[in-house]
PDB file of C-alpha atoms in Angstrom:
ATOM      1  CA  UNK A   1     108.900-134.991 -27.374  1.00  0.00           C
ATOM      2  CA  UNK A   2     112.644-135.179 -26.282  1.00  0.00           C
ATOM      3  CA  UNK A   3     114.547-137.556 -29.468  1.00  0.00           C
ATOM      4  CA  UNK A   4     116.591-140.952 -28.665  1.00  0.00           C
ATOM      5  CA  UNK A   5     119.905-139.043 -27.852  1.00  0.00           C
ATOM      6  CA  UNK A   6     117.784-137.031 -24.906  1.00  0.00           C
ATOM      7  CA  UNK A   7     116.773-139.990 -23.774  1.00  0.00           C
ATOM      8  CA  UNK A   8     118.718-142.251 -23.749  1.00  0.00           C
ATOM      9  CA  UNK A   9     121.395-139.355 -22.302  1.00  0.00           C
ATOM     10  CA  UNK A  10     122.544-139.912 -18.861  1.00  0.00           C
ATOM     11  CA  UNK A  11     122.064-137.558 -16.031  1.00  0.00           C
ATOM     12  CA  UNK A  12     122.237-136.843 -12.499  1.00  0.00           C
ATOM     13  CA  UNK A  13     121.214-135.097  -9.750  1.00  0.00           C
ATOM     14  CA  UNK A  14     123.443-132.023  -8.654  1.00  0.00           C
ATOM     15  CA  UNK A  15     125.362-132.906  -5.651  1.00  0.00           C
ATOM     16  CA  UNK A  16     127.248-129.861  -4.372  1.00  0.00           C
ATOM     17  CA  UNK A  17     125.149-126.927  -2.841  1.00  0.00           C
ATOM     18  CA  UNK A  18     122.032-129.822  -2.861  1.00  0.00           C
ATOM     19  CA  UNK A  19     121.138-130.961   0.225  1.00  0.00           C
ATOM     20  CA  UNK A  20     117.615-133.801   0.281  1.00  0.00           C
ATOM     21  CA  UNK A  21     116.405-134.993   3.034  1.00  0.00           C
ATOM     22  CA  UNK A  22     113.450-137.667   3.517  1.00  0.00           C
ATOM     23  CA  UNK A  23     110.393-137.995   5.508  1.00  0.00           C
ATOM     24  CA  UNK A  24     107.170-140.110   5.963  1.00  0.00           C
ATOM     25  CA  UNK A  25     108.268-140.863   2.440  1.00  0.00           C
ATOM     26  CA  UNK A  26     108.498-137.944   0.503  1.00  0.00           C
ATOM     27  CA  UNK A  27     111.076-136.107  -0.034  1.00  0.00           C
ATOM     28  CA  UNK A  28     112.403-132.210   0.531  1.00  0.00           C
ATOM     29  CA  UNK A  29     115.277-131.095  -0.996  1.00  0.00           C
ATOM     30  CA  UNK A  30     116.873-126.823  -0.901  1.00  0.00           C
ATOM     31  CA  UNK A  31     118.807-125.563  -3.341  1.00  0.00           C
ATOM     32  CA  UNK A  32     121.682-123.781  -1.052  1.00  0.00           C
ATOM     33  CA  UNK A  33     122.486-121.584  -4.341  1.00  0.00           C
ATOM     34  CA  UNK A  34     118.371-119.949  -5.056  1.00  0.00           C
ATOM     35  CA  UNK A  35     117.917-121.156  -1.881  1.00  0.00           C
ATOM     36  CA  UNK A  36     114.382-122.796  -2.179  1.00  0.00           C
ATOM     37  CA  UNK A  37     112.936-125.835  -1.177  1.00  0.00           C
ATOM     38  CA  UNK A  38     111.230-127.980  -3.598  1.00  0.00           C
ATOM     39  CA  UNK A  39     108.801-131.547  -1.981  1.00  0.00           C
ATOM     40  CA  UNK A  40     108.363-134.514  -4.203  1.00  0.00           C
ATOM     41  CA  UNK A  41     105.875-136.847  -3.697  1.00  0.00           C
ATOM     42  CA  UNK A  42     106.438-140.546  -3.472  1.00  0.00           C
ATOM     43  CA  UNK A  43     106.828-140.817  -7.321  1.00  0.00           C
ATOM     44  CA  UNK A  44     109.166-137.225  -7.102  1.00  0.00           C
ATOM     45  CA  UNK A  45     110.701-139.781  -4.291  1.00  0.00           C
ATOM     46  CA  UNK A  46     111.203-141.784  -6.203  1.00  0.00           C
ATOM     47  CA  UNK A  47     112.994-140.355  -9.293  1.00  0.00           C
ATOM     48  CA  UNK A  48     115.716-137.964  -7.375  1.00  0.00           C
ATOM     49  CA  UNK A  49     116.652-141.229  -4.991  1.00  0.00           C
ATOM     50  CA  UNK A  50     116.892-143.214  -7.952  1.00  0.00           C
ATOM     51  CA  UNK A  51     119.059-139.531  -9.601  1.00  0.00           C
ATOM     52  CA  UNK A  52     120.965-139.184  -6.274  1.00  0.00           C
ATOM     53  CA  UNK A  53     122.488-142.601  -6.409  1.00  0.00           C
ATOM     54  CA  UNK A  54     123.919-143.186 -10.005  1.00  0.00           C
ATOM     55  CA  UNK A  55     123.154-141.274 -13.593  1.00  0.00           C
ATOM     56  CA  UNK A  56     119.842-142.430 -15.220  1.00  0.00           C
ATOM     57  CA  UNK A  57     118.926-141.779 -17.846  1.00  0.00           C
ATOM     58  CA  UNK A  58     114.956-141.391 -19.152  1.00  0.00           C
ATOM     59  CA  UNK A  59     114.214-144.972 -20.614  1.00  0.00           C
ATOM     60  CA  UNK A  60     115.857-146.758 -16.906  1.00  0.00           C
ATOM     61  CA  UNK A  61     113.649-143.663 -14.516  1.00  0.00           C
ATOM     62  CA  UNK A  62     110.206-144.627 -16.601  1.00  0.00           C
ATOM     63  CA  UNK A  63     110.951-148.543 -15.924  1.00  0.00           C
ATOM     64  CA  UNK A  64     111.318-147.768 -12.866  1.00  0.00           C
ATOM     65  CA  UNK A  65     108.550-146.562 -12.542  1.00  0.00           C
ATOM     66  CA  UNK A  66     106.557-149.278 -13.458  1.00  0.00           C
ATOM     67  CA  UNK A  67     108.240-151.211 -11.261  1.00  0.00           C
ATOM     68  CA  UNK A  68     107.357-149.937  -8.862  1.00  0.00           C
ATOM     69  CA  UNK A  69     104.046-147.584  -9.451  1.00  0.00           C
ATOM     70  CA  UNK A  70     102.317-150.638 -11.824  1.00  0.00           C
ATOM     71  CA  UNK A  71     101.393-147.241 -13.901  1.00  0.00           C
ATOM     72  CA  UNK A  72     101.230-148.154 -18.182  1.00  0.00           C
ATOM     73  CA  UNK A  73     105.411-147.219 -20.216  1.00  0.00           C
ATOM     74  CA  UNK A  74     103.507-144.207 -21.682  1.00  0.00           C
ATOM     75  CA  UNK A  75     102.553-143.064 -18.378  1.00  0.00           C
ATOM     76  CA  UNK A  76     105.458-143.301 -16.625  1.00  0.00           C
ATOM     77  CA  UNK A  77     107.467-141.909 -19.522  1.00  0.00           C
ATOM     78  CA  UNK A  78     105.334-138.661 -20.037  1.00  0.00           C
ATOM     79  CA  UNK A  79     105.826-138.099 -16.071  1.00  0.00           C
ATOM     80  CA  UNK A  80     109.598-138.523 -15.945  1.00  0.00           C
ATOM     81  CA  UNK A  81     110.081-136.377 -18.848  1.00  0.00           C
ATOM     82  CA  UNK A  82     108.024-133.655 -17.145  1.00  0.00           C
ATOM     83  CA  UNK A  83     110.251-134.252 -14.000  1.00  0.00           C
ATOM     84  CA  UNK A  84     113.305-133.711 -16.150  1.00  0.00           C
ATOM     85  CA  UNK A  85     112.320-131.133 -17.622  1.00  0.00           C
ATOM     86  CA  UNK A  86     110.952-129.166 -14.138  1.00  0.00           C
ATOM     87  CA  UNK A  87     114.337-130.679 -13.040  1.00  0.00           C
ATOM     88  CA  UNK A  88     116.082-128.886 -16.621  1.00  0.00           C
ATOM     89  CA  UNK A  89     114.911-125.787 -14.779  1.00  0.00           C
ATOM     90  CA  UNK A  90     115.872-124.945 -12.178  1.00  0.00           C
ATOM     91  CA  UNK A  91     118.802-126.036 -12.742  1.00  0.00           C
ATOM     92  CA  UNK A  92     119.531-129.241 -10.708  1.00  0.00           C
ATOM     93  CA  UNK A  93     120.723-131.505 -12.363  1.00  0.00           C
ATOM     94  CA  UNK A  94     124.897-132.255 -12.592  1.00  0.00           C
ATOM     95  CA  UNK A  95     126.453-131.960 -16.648  1.00  0.00           C
ATOM     96  CA  UNK A  96     124.386-129.901 -18.630  1.00  0.00           C
ATOM     97  CA  UNK A  97     126.907-126.666 -16.884  1.00  0.00           C
ATOM     98  CA  UNK A  98     130.271-128.603 -16.784  1.00  0.00           C
ATOM     99  CA  UNK A  99     130.760-126.434 -13.296  1.00  0.00           C
ATOM    100  CA  UNK A 100     127.741-127.005 -11.591  1.00  0.00           C
ATOM    101  CA  UNK A 101     129.590-130.586 -10.497  1.00  0.00           C
ATOM    102  CA  UNK A 102     133.162-131.046  -9.660  1.00  0.00           C
ATOM    103  CA  UNK A 103     132.341-134.906  -8.876  1.00  0.00           C
TER     104      UNK A 103
END
């Protein structure tokens, strides 16, 4: 379970070397550094869109899922935490390494 600091820390999708398109409500993302294509369902698409617009916290992302999909807060929190963990593993979040995103 993440700490309060982790839930409140701001994160954003890495802008450098990442390209994405939304097609029929789903996101297709290309990480140019690793030449990897990723796809996201409607939930992942919403989260990626939000993370590409502004820095967000886990709590803000979970709130968006509750509002958009009318799911329980506990499920939204768990979904966001799993999604963010995957993005971190793939190094798709800015700020994990200052060299990741000069913007």
